PDB file of C-alpha atoms and ligand atoms in Angstrom:
ATOM      1  CA  MET A1479       0.000   0.000   0.000  1.00 43.00           C
ATOM      2  CA  PRO A1480       1.486   3.390  -0.901  1.00 47.00           C
ATOM      3  CA  SER A1481       1.654   5.615   2.166  1.00 48.00           C
ATOM      4  CA  LEU A1482      -0.678   8.574   2.318  1.00 55.00           C
ATOM      5  CA  LEU A1483       1.059  11.803   1.361  1.00 57.00           C
ATOM      6  CA  ILE A1484      -0.312  14.770   3.243  1.00 57.00           C
ATOM      7  CA  ILE A1485       0.324  18.049   1.491  1.00 62.00           C
ATOM      8  CA  LYS A1486       0.123  20.896   3.908  1.00 72.00           C
ATOM      9  CA  MET A1487      -1.167  24.215   2.656  1.00 85.00           C
ATOM     10  CA  ARG A1488      -0.430  25.923   5.948  1.00 95.00           C
ATOM     11  CA  ARG A1489       2.974  27.270   6.845  1.00 95.00           C
ATOM     12  CA  TYR A1490       4.700  25.775   9.861  1.00 98.00           C
ATOM     13  CA  VAL A1491       5.470  28.067  12.778  1.00 98.00           C
ATOM     14  CA  ILE A1492       8.147  26.900  15.202  1.00 98.00           C
ATOM     15  CA  ALA A1493       8.171  29.075  18.312  1.00 98.00           C
ATOM     16  CA  GLY A1494      10.383  28.940  21.369  1.00 98.00           C
ATOM     17  CA  ASN A1495       9.079  29.880  24.794  1.00 98.00           C
ATOM     18  CA  TRP A1496      12.095  30.713  26.908  1.00 98.00           C
ATOM     19  CA  LYS A1497       9.981  31.235  30.046  1.00 98.00           C
ATOM     20  CA  MET A1498      12.137  32.852  32.781  1.00 98.00           C
ATOM     21  CA  ASN A1499      15.483  31.889  31.258  1.00 98.00           C
ATOM     22  CA  GLN A1500      18.414  33.810  29.723  1.00 98.00           C
ATOM     23  CA  THR A1501      19.719  37.268  30.535  1.00 98.00           C
ATOM     24  CA  PRO A1502      20.063  39.947  27.835  1.00 98.00           C
ATOM     25  CA  THR A1503      23.767  39.095  27.585  1.00 98.00           C
ATOM     26  CA  GLU A1504      22.999  35.403  27.136  1.00 98.00           C
ATOM     27  CA  THR A1505      20.274  36.301  24.641  1.00 98.00           C
ATOM     28  CA  ARG A1506      22.739  38.164  22.440  1.00 98.00           C
ATOM     29  CA  SER A1507      25.140  35.262  22.272  1.00 98.00           C
ATOM     30  CA  PHE A1508      22.314  32.694  21.824  1.00 98.00           C
ATOM     31  CA  ILE A1509      20.961  34.483  18.756  1.00 98.00           C
ATOM     32  CA  LYS A1510      24.462  34.945  17.344  1.00 98.00           C
ATOM     33  CA  THR A1511      24.766  31.140  17.554  1.00 98.00           C
ATOM     34  CA  LEU A1512      21.261  30.302  16.326  1.00 98.00           C
ATOM     35  CA  ALA A1513      20.970  32.691  13.360  1.00 98.00           C
ATOM     36  CA  PRO A1514      23.579  30.963  11.140  1.00 98.00           C
ATOM     37  CA  LEU A1515      22.189  27.529  12.098  1.00 98.00           C
ATOM     38  CA  VAL A1516      18.661  28.353  10.870  1.00 98.00           C
ATOM     39  CA  LYS A1517      19.718  30.572   7.953  1.00 97.00           C
ATOM     40  CA  GLY A1518      17.953  29.514   4.750  1.00 96.00           C
ATOM     41  CA  LYS A1519      15.429  27.321   6.576  1.00 96.00           C
ATOM     42  CA  ASP A1520      12.637  29.405   5.147  1.00 92.00           C
ATOM     43  CA  ASN A1521       9.824  26.895   4.896  1.00 90.00           C
ATOM     44  CA  CYS A1522       8.660  27.742   8.382  1.00 96.00           C
ATOM     45  CA  ASP A1523       8.392  30.854  10.510  1.00 98.00           C
ATOM     46  CA  ILE A1524      10.788  30.883  13.442  1.00 98.00           C
ATOM     47  CA  VAL A1525       9.830  32.784  16.583  1.00 98.00           C
ATOM     48  CA  LEU A1526      11.520  33.205  19.964  1.00 98.00           C
ATOM     49  CA  CYS A1527       9.305  34.432  22.806  1.00 99.00           C
ATOM     50  CA  VAL A1528      11.749  35.760  25.339  1.00 98.00           C
ATOM     51  CA  PRO A1529      11.567  37.496  28.748  1.00 98.00           C
ATOM     52  CA  PHE A1530      10.568  41.154  28.533  1.00 98.00           C
ATOM     53  CA  VAL A1531      14.036  42.511  29.313  1.00 98.00           C
ATOM     54  CA  ASP A1532      15.534  40.417  26.504  1.00 98.00           C
ATOM     55  CA  ILE A1533      13.206  41.566  23.727  1.00 98.00           C
ATOM     56  CA  TRP A1534      15.139  44.662  22.682  1.00 98.00           C
ATOM     57  CA  VAL A1535      18.463  42.842  22.445  1.00 98.00           C
ATOM     58  CA  ALA A1536      16.857  39.822  20.784  1.00 98.00           C
ATOM     59  CA  ALA A1537      15.177  41.959  18.119  1.00 98.00           C
ATOM     60  CA  GLU A1538      18.422  43.850  17.502  1.00 98.00           C
ATOM     61  CA  GLU A1539      20.436  40.624  17.101  1.00 98.00           C
ATOM     62  CA  ALA A1540      17.741  38.936  14.995  1.00 98.00           C
ATOM     63  CA  ALA A1541      17.361  41.886  12.592  1.00 98.00           C
ATOM     64  CA  GLY A1542      18.035  40.757   9.028  1.00 97.00           C
ATOM     65  CA  SER A1543      17.686  37.069   9.956  1.00 98.00           C
ATOM     66  CA  ASN A1544      14.659  34.766   9.656  1.00 98.00           C
ATOM     67  CA  ILE A1545      14.106  34.810  13.440  1.00 98.00           C
ATOM     68  CA  HIS A1546      11.106  36.735  14.778  1.00 98.00           C
ATOM     69  CA  ILE A1547      10.809  37.912  18.357  1.00 98.00           C
ATOM     70  CA  GLY A1548       7.910  37.908  20.786  1.00 98.00           C
ATOM     71  CA  GLY A1549       7.003  38.417  24.427  1.00 98.00           C
ATOM     72  CA  GLN A1550       5.341  35.980  26.808  1.00 98.00           C
ATOM     73  CA  ASN A1551       2.387  38.051  27.999  1.00 98.00           C
ATOM     74  CA  VAL A1552       0.732  41.453  27.641  1.00 98.00           C
ATOM     75  CA  HIS A1553      -1.697  43.432  29.768  1.00 98.00           C
ATOM     76  CA  PHE A1554      -5.114  44.438  28.487  1.00 98.00           C
ATOM     77  CA  GLU A1555      -4.994  48.067  29.588  1.00 98.00           C
ATOM     78  CA  GLU A1556      -3.109  50.686  27.603  1.00 97.00           C
ATOM     79  CA  LYS A1557      -1.168  52.037  30.585  1.00 97.00           C
ATOM     80  CA  GLY A1558      -1.545  52.880  34.254  1.00 98.00           C
ATOM     81  CA  ALA A1559      -1.247  51.502  37.761  1.00 98.00           C
ATOM     82  CA  PHE A1560      -0.607  47.826  36.956  1.00 97.00           C
ATOM     83  CA  THR A1561       2.675  47.110  38.692  1.00 97.00           C
ATOM     84  CA  GLY A1562       4.706  44.384  37.026  1.00 96.00           C
ATOM     85  CA  GLU A1563       2.674  44.322  33.814  1.00 97.00           C
ATOM     86  CA  ILE A1564       3.653  45.199  30.233  1.00 98.00           C
ATOM     87  CA  SER A1565       1.525  47.019  27.661  1.00 98.00           C
ATOM     88  CA  ALA A1566       1.080  46.180  23.996  1.00 98.00           C
ATOM     89  CA  ASN A1567       2.598  49.555  23.064  1.00 98.00           C
ATOM     90  CA  MET A1568       5.696  48.711  25.075  1.00 98.00           C
ATOM     91  CA  LEU A1569       6.071  45.368  23.300  1.00 98.00           C
ATOM     92  CA  ARG A1570       5.700  47.018  19.905  1.00 98.00           C
ATOM     93  CA  ASP A1571       8.165  49.735  20.817  1.00 98.00           C
ATOM     94  CA  VAL A1572      10.903  47.175  21.515  1.00 98.00           C
ATOM     95  CA  ASN A1573      10.102  45.461  18.189  1.00 98.00           C
ATOM     96  CA  ALA A1574       8.218  42.424  19.441  1.00 98.00           C
ATOM     97  CA  GLU A1575       6.066  40.969  16.660  1.00 98.00           C
ATOM     98  CA  TYR A1576       4.449  38.133  18.603  1.00 98.00           C
ATOM     99  CA  VAL A1577       3.106  37.515  22.081  1.00 98.00           C
ATOM    100  CA  ILE A1578       2.126  34.328  23.906  1.00 98.00           C
ATOM    101  CA  ILE A1579      -1.188  34.657  25.739  1.00 98.00           C
ATOM    102  CA  GLY A1580      -2.836  32.211  28.132  1.00 98.00           C
ATOM    103  CA  HIS A1581       0.142  29.929  28.707  1.00 98.00           C
ATOM    104  CA  SER A1582      -0.798  27.275  31.269  1.00 97.00           C
ATOM    105  CA  GLU A1583       1.872  28.567  33.665  1.00 97.00           C
ATOM    106  CA  ARG A1584       0.123  31.967  33.618  1.00 97.00           C
ATOM    107  CA  ARG A1585      -3.222  30.246  34.196  1.00 97.00           C
ATOM    108  CA  GLN A1586      -1.890  27.938  36.948  1.00 96.00           C
ATOM    109  CA  TYR A1587       0.455  30.218  38.892  1.00 96.00           C
ATOM    110  CA  PHE A1588      -0.749  33.736  38.145  1.00 96.00           C
ATOM    111  CA  GLY A1589      -4.523  33.434  38.207  1.00 96.00           C
ATOM    112  CA  GLU A1590      -5.165  34.002  34.501  1.00 97.00           C
ATOM    113  CA  THR A1591      -8.698  33.109  33.495  1.00 98.00           C
ATOM    114  CA  ASP A1592     -10.342  32.757  30.097  1.00 98.00           C
ATOM    115  CA  GLU A1593     -11.792  36.216  30.702  1.00 98.00           C
ATOM    116  CA  THR A1594      -8.396  37.898  31.216  1.00 98.00           C
ATOM    117  CA  VAL A1595      -6.879  35.825  28.409  1.00 98.00           C
ATOM    118  CA  ASN A1596      -9.612  37.089  26.087  1.00 98.00           C
ATOM    119  CA  LYS A1597      -9.045  40.713  27.130  1.00 98.00           C
ATOM    120  CA  ARG A1598      -5.278  40.450  26.706  1.00 98.00           C
ATOM    121  CA  LEU A1599      -5.695  38.801  23.319  1.00 98.00           C
ATOM    122  CA  LYS A1600      -8.028  41.511  22.006  1.00 98.00           C
ATOM    123  CA  THR A1601      -5.695  44.277  23.144  1.00 98.00           C
ATOM    124  CA  ALA A1602      -2.682  42.548  21.575  1.00 98.00           C
ATOM    125  CA  LEU A1603      -4.494  42.176  18.246  1.00 98.00           C
ATOM    126  CA  ALA A1604      -5.667  45.785  18.317  1.00 98.00           C
ATOM    127  CA  HIS A1605      -2.014  46.808  18.559  1.00 98.00           C
ATOM    128  CA  GLY A1606      -0.901  44.671  15.627  1.00 98.00           C
ATOM    129  CA  LEU A1607       0.774  41.902  17.608  1.00 98.00           C
ATOM    130  CA  LYS A1608       0.519  38.319  16.411  1.00 98.00           C
ATOM    131  CA  VAL A1609      -0.842  36.166  19.204  1.00 98.00           C
ATOM    132  CA  ILE A1610       0.078  32.621  20.163  1.00 99.00           C
ATOM    133  CA  LEU A1611      -2.959  31.593  22.222  1.00 98.00           C
ATOM    134  CA  CYS A1612      -2.339  28.594  24.477  1.00 98.00           C
ATOM    135  CA  VAL A1613      -5.045  26.141  25.446  1.00 98.00           C
ATOM    136  CA  GLY A1614      -4.868  22.655  26.922  1.00 98.00           C
ATOM    137  CA  GLU A1615      -6.297  20.277  29.459  1.00 97.00           C
ATOM    138  CA  MET A1616      -4.981  19.158  32.845  1.00 96.00           C
ATOM    139  CA  LEU A1617      -4.176  15.488  33.414  1.00 94.00           C
ATOM    140  CA  ASP A1618      -7.383  14.816  35.372  1.00 94.00           C
ATOM    141  CA  ALA A1619      -9.458  16.178  32.483  1.00 96.00           C
ATOM    142  CA  ARG A1620      -7.716  13.873  29.990  1.00 95.00           C
ATOM    143  CA  GLN A1621      -8.191  10.934  32.329  1.00 93.00           C
ATOM    144  CA  ALA A1622     -11.870  11.807  32.731  1.00 96.00           C
ATOM    145  CA  GLY A1623     -12.269  11.864  28.952  1.00 96.00           C
ATOM    146  CA  ILE A1624     -13.287  15.530  28.765  1.00 97.00           C
ATOM    147  CA  THR A1625     -10.307  16.946  26.833  1.00 97.00           C
ATOM    148  CA  GLU A1626     -12.495  17.885  23.882  1.00 97.00           C
ATOM    149  CA  GLU A1627     -14.998  19.775  26.036  1.00 98.00           C
ATOM    150  CA  ILE A1628     -12.316  21.637  28.012  1.00 98.00           C
ATOM    151  CA  VAL A1629     -10.268  22.686  25.007  1.00 98.00           C
ATOM    152  CA  SER A1630     -13.324  23.650  22.947  1.00 98.00           C
ATOM    153  CA  MET A1631     -14.609  25.811  25.778  1.00 98.00           C
ATOM    154  CA  GLN A1632     -11.240  27.539  26.169  1.00 98.00           C
ATOM    155  CA  VAL A1633     -11.073  28.313  22.452  1.00 98.00           C
ATOM    156  CA  LYS A1634     -14.612  29.735  22.429  1.00 98.00           C
ATOM    157  CA  LEU A1635     -14.128  31.876  25.529  1.00 98.00           C
ATOM    158  CA  ASP A1636     -10.640  33.064  24.635  1.00 98.00           C
ATOM    159  CA  LEU A1637     -11.693  34.131  21.129  1.00 98.00           C
ATOM    160  CA  ALA A1638     -14.994  35.762  22.126  1.00 98.00           C
ATOM    161  CA  GLY A1639     -15.422  39.008  20.202  1.00 98.00           C
ATOM    162  CA  VAL A1640     -12.476  38.368  17.860  1.00 98.00           C
ATOM    163  CA  SER A1641     -13.391  39.034  14.220  1.00 98.00           C
ATOM    164  CA  ALA A1642     -12.551  36.740  11.303  1.00 97.00           C
ATOM    165  CA  ASP A1643     -10.105  39.348  10.099  1.00 98.00           C
ATOM    166  CA  GLU A1644      -8.380  39.541  13.482  1.00 98.00           C
ATOM    167  CA  LEU A1645      -8.216  35.747  13.644  1.00 98.00           C
ATOM    168  CA  LYS A1646      -5.656  35.843  10.815  1.00 98.00           C
ATOM    169  CA  ASN A1647      -3.159  37.076  13.406  1.00 98.00           C
ATOM    170  CA  VAL A1648      -3.904  34.301  15.890  1.00 98.00           C
ATOM    171  CA  ILE A1649      -2.016  31.027  16.196  1.00 98.00           C
ATOM    172  CA  ILE A1650      -3.446  28.472  18.595  1.00 98.00           C
ATOM    173  CA  ALA A1651      -1.022  26.318  20.570  1.00 98.00           C
ATOM    174  CA  TYR A1652      -2.547  23.117  21.902  1.00 98.00           C
ATOM    175  CA  GLU A1653      -0.537  22.370  25.023  1.00 98.00           C
ATOM    176  CA  PRO A1654      -1.738  19.531  27.252  1.00 97.00           C
ATOM    177  CA  VAL A1655      -0.706  20.763  30.691  1.00 96.00           C
ATOM    178  CA  TRP A1656       0.494  17.300  31.732  1.00 94.00           C
ATOM    179  CA  ALA A1657       3.029  17.352  28.892  1.00 94.00           C
ATOM    180  CA  ILE A1658       4.619  20.736  29.584  1.00 93.00           C
ATOM    181  CA  GLY A1659       8.100  20.540  31.048  1.00 86.00           C
ATOM    182  CA  THR A1660       7.469  16.964  32.185  1.00 89.00           C
ATOM    183  CA  GLY A1661       9.163  14.985  29.439  1.00 86.00           C
ATOM    184  CA  LEU A1662       5.762  13.356  28.769  1.00 86.00           C
ATOM    185  CA  THR A1663       4.674  14.061  25.207  1.00 87.00           C
ATOM    186  CA  ALA A1664       1.217  13.505  23.808  1.00 89.00           C
ATOM    187  CA  THR A1665       1.383  10.821  21.140  1.00 96.00           C
ATOM    188  CA  PRO A1666       1.222  12.244  17.612  1.00 97.00           C
ATOM    189  CA  GLU A1667      -2.273  10.719  17.368  1.00 97.00           C
ATOM    190  CA  GLN A1668      -3.489  12.328  20.621  1.00 96.00           C
ATOM    191  CA  ALA A1669      -2.015  15.687  19.638  1.00 97.00           C
ATOM    192  CA  ASP A1670      -3.445  15.518  16.124  1.00 98.00           C
ATOM    193  CA  GLU A1671      -6.870  14.555  17.400  1.00 98.00           C
ATOM    194  CA  THR A1672      -7.118  17.506  19.764  1.00 98.00           C
ATOM    195  CA  CYS A1673      -5.660  19.930  17.191  1.00 98.00           C
ATOM    196  CA  GLY A1674      -8.388  18.598  14.872  1.00 98.00           C
ATOM    197  CA  THR A1675     -10.992  19.321  17.538  1.00 98.00           C
ATOM    198  CA  ILE A1676      -9.725  22.896  17.765  1.00 98.00           C
ATOM    199  CA  ARG A1677      -9.899  23.223  13.977  1.00 98.00           C
ATOM    200  CA  ALA A1678     -13.497  21.997  14.070  1.00 98.00           C
ATOM    201  CA  VAL A1679     -14.375  24.621  16.687  1.00 98.00           C
ATOM    202  CA  ILE A1680     -12.832  27.311  14.480  1.00 98.00           C
ATOM    203  CA  ALA A1681     -14.867  26.006  11.536  1.00 98.00           C
ATOM    204  CA  LYS A1682     -18.053  26.340  13.581  1.00 98.00           C
ATOM    205  CA  LEU A1683     -17.175  29.837  14.762  1.00 98.00           C
ATOM    206  CA  TYR A1684     -15.588  31.297  11.617  1.00 98.00           C
ATOM    207  CA  GLY A1685     -16.257  28.893   8.718  1.00 98.00           C
ATOM    208  CA  LYS A1686     -14.244  26.281   6.872  1.00 97.00           C
ATOM    209  CA  ALA A1687     -11.867  28.663   5.094  1.00 96.00           C
ATOM    210  CA  ALA A1688     -10.715  30.146   8.427  1.00 97.00           C
ATOM    211  CA  ALA A1689     -10.347  26.657   9.892  1.00 97.00           C
ATOM    212  CA  ASP A1690      -8.247  25.548   6.929  1.00 97.00           C
ATOM    213  CA  GLU A1691      -5.996  28.584   7.312  1.00 97.00           C
ATOM    214  CA  ILE A1692      -5.412  28.838  11.048  1.00 98.00           C
ATOM    215  CA  ILE A1693      -2.058  27.629  12.348  1.00 98.00           C
ATOM    216  CA  ILE A1694      -2.426  25.162  15.219  1.00 98.00           C
ATOM    217  CA  GLN A1695       0.752  24.209  17.047  1.00 98.00           C
ATOM    218  CA  TYR A1696       1.421  21.392  19.465  1.00 98.00           C
ATOM    219  CA  GLY A1697       3.387  22.136  22.632  1.00 97.00           C
ATOM    220  CA  GLY A1698       4.489  19.863  25.453  1.00 96.00           C
ATOM    221  CA  SER A1699       7.967  18.366  25.634  1.00 95.00           C
ATOM    222  CA  MET A1700       8.491  18.623  21.876  1.00 96.00           C
ATOM    223  CA  ASN A1701      12.143  17.948  21.128  1.00 97.00           C
ATOM    224  CA  ASP A1702      14.578  17.045  18.366  1.00 97.00           C
ATOM    225  CA  LYS A1703      13.620  13.363  18.676  1.00 97.00           C
ATOM    226  CA  ASN A1704       9.822  13.544  18.528  1.00 97.00           C
ATOM    227  CA  ALA A1705       9.265  16.688  16.410  1.00 98.00           C
ATOM    228  CA  ALA A1706       9.217  15.017  12.996  1.00 97.00           C
ATOM    229  CA  ASP A1707       6.467  12.559  13.974  1.00 97.00           C
ATOM    230  CA  LEU A1708       4.329  15.276  15.551  1.00 97.00           C
ATOM    231  CA  LEU A1709       4.818  17.740  12.697  1.00 97.00           C
ATOM    232  CA  ALA A1710       3.923  15.097  10.114  1.00 96.00           C
ATOM    233  CA  LYS A1711       0.362  15.023  11.419  1.00 97.00           C
ATOM    234  CA  GLU A1712      -2.310  16.699   9.345  1.00 96.00           C
ATOM    235  CA  ASN A1713      -3.598  19.108  11.983  1.00 97.00           C
ATOM    236  CA  ILE A1714      -0.269  20.051  13.579  1.00 98.00           C
ATOM    237  CA  ASP A1715       1.250  23.114  11.946  1.00 98.00           C
ATOM    238  CA  GLY A1716       4.178  23.759  14.226  1.00 98.00           C
ATOM    239  CA  GLY A1717       5.366  23.672  17.784  1.00 98.00           C
ATOM    240  CA  LEU A1718       5.571  25.815  20.876  1.00 98.00           C
ATOM    241  CA  ILE A1719       8.742  24.641  22.504  1.00 98.00           C
ATOM    242  CA  GLY A1720       9.995  25.325  26.015  1.00 98.00           C
ATOM    243  CA  GLY A1721      13.031  23.359  27.187  1.00 97.00           C
ATOM    244  CA  ALA A1722      14.382  22.450  23.753  1.00 98.00           C
ATOM    245  CA  SER A1723      14.215  26.081  22.584  1.00 98.00           C
ATOM    246  CA  LEU A1724      17.054  26.884  25.000  1.00 98.00           C
ATOM    247  CA  LYS A1725      19.434  24.613  23.098  1.00 98.00           C
ATOM    248  CA  PRO A1726      20.422  25.993  19.666  1.00 98.00           C
ATOM    249  CA  ASP A1727      21.129  22.548  18.180  1.00 98.00           C
ATOM    250  CA  ALA A1728      17.901  20.943  19.401  1.00 98.00           C
ATOM    251  CA  PHE A1729      15.830  23.959  18.341  1.00 98.00           C
ATOM    252  CA  THR A1730      17.483  23.934  14.905  1.00 98.00           C
ATOM    253  CA  ALA A1731      16.689  20.233  14.544  1.00 98.00           C
ATOM    254  CA  ILE A1732      13.008  20.989  15.240  1.00 98.00           C
ATOM    255  CA  VAL A1733      13.073  23.802  12.668  1.00 98.00           C
ATOM    256  CA  SER A1734      14.614  21.339  10.199  1.00 97.00           C
ATOM    257  CA  ALA A1735      11.864  18.812  10.937  1.00 97.00           C
ATOM    258  CA  ALA A1736       9.361  21.431   9.805  1.00 96.00           C
ATOM    259  CA  GLN A1737      10.966  21.996   6.419  1.00 83.00           C
TER     260      GLN A1737
HETATM  261  C1  PEP B1811       5.963  25.509  26.842  1.00 59.74           C
HETATM  262  O1  PEP B1811       6.573  26.187  27.626  1.00 59.74           O
HETATM  263  O2  PEP B1811       5.015  25.997  26.217  1.00 59.74           O
HETATM  264  C2  PEP B1811       6.370  24.121  26.639  1.00 59.74           C
HETATM  265  C3  PEP B1811       5.723  23.380  25.771  1.00 59.74           C
HETATM  266  O3  PEP B1811       7.438  23.664  27.382  1.00 59.74           O
HETATM  267  P1  PEP B1811       8.238  22.279  27.178  1.00 59.74           P
HETATM  268  O4  PEP B1811       8.559  22.183  25.718  1.00 59.74           O
HETATM  269  O5  PEP B1811       9.457  22.415  28.017  1.00 59.74           O
HETATM  270  O6  PEP B1811       7.334  21.189  27.600  1.00 59.74           O
END
């Protein structure tokens, strides 16, 4: 039997989430190392979402390369008395193009809810940022067989009030919480199934054309060993990568797997 050839019309997006790692000095030398390694690998978009203080240096070092820079959160207000928060204007001013919103660590440790995720997302889009929206179920939800319900609800609530036009600047990262930073990866089949569920929700909300276009990433212990199998799946259009994005060689191997 000839194997089924899946031709993807969507462009892969491989994004690193550095979390709270790397100083500005380390960032400069990391990008100096990474840029030549990924040079010419133009069949996917490459993004590094770095700590706020690193964005300026990262954008400066990445200028002229195929690496794009983003932040890891943004506040929904324009400015004001919100100690410790960052505005969309501030991100744009330091040349961030992307921002992660709703990462499970923000939801788990910093009290983010679907309501605040939705507000942050709308503000980011209004300021021309591209958003990587994270959704995903906890282990008990997967074990209870309610992954589909949980993830569908998150997508609906997080995208409430977002127009079809604005959706073009949204990437959805499906990140099962039990797979993040644990070394446990969803099987390619599990990941593909839930990414397919998300695509079906988008089809219901925005129509088939939008569902066919939207980039849906998998995230959760993706690495140089498992990336190719995950990225080969029909509904998986890229990865959001934590640990392995801190290693230039491993991250480059994932970028290569998406070519
Ligand atoms: C993440 O931070 O979004 C993530 C997927 O982390 P890791 O790859 O380390 O599991």
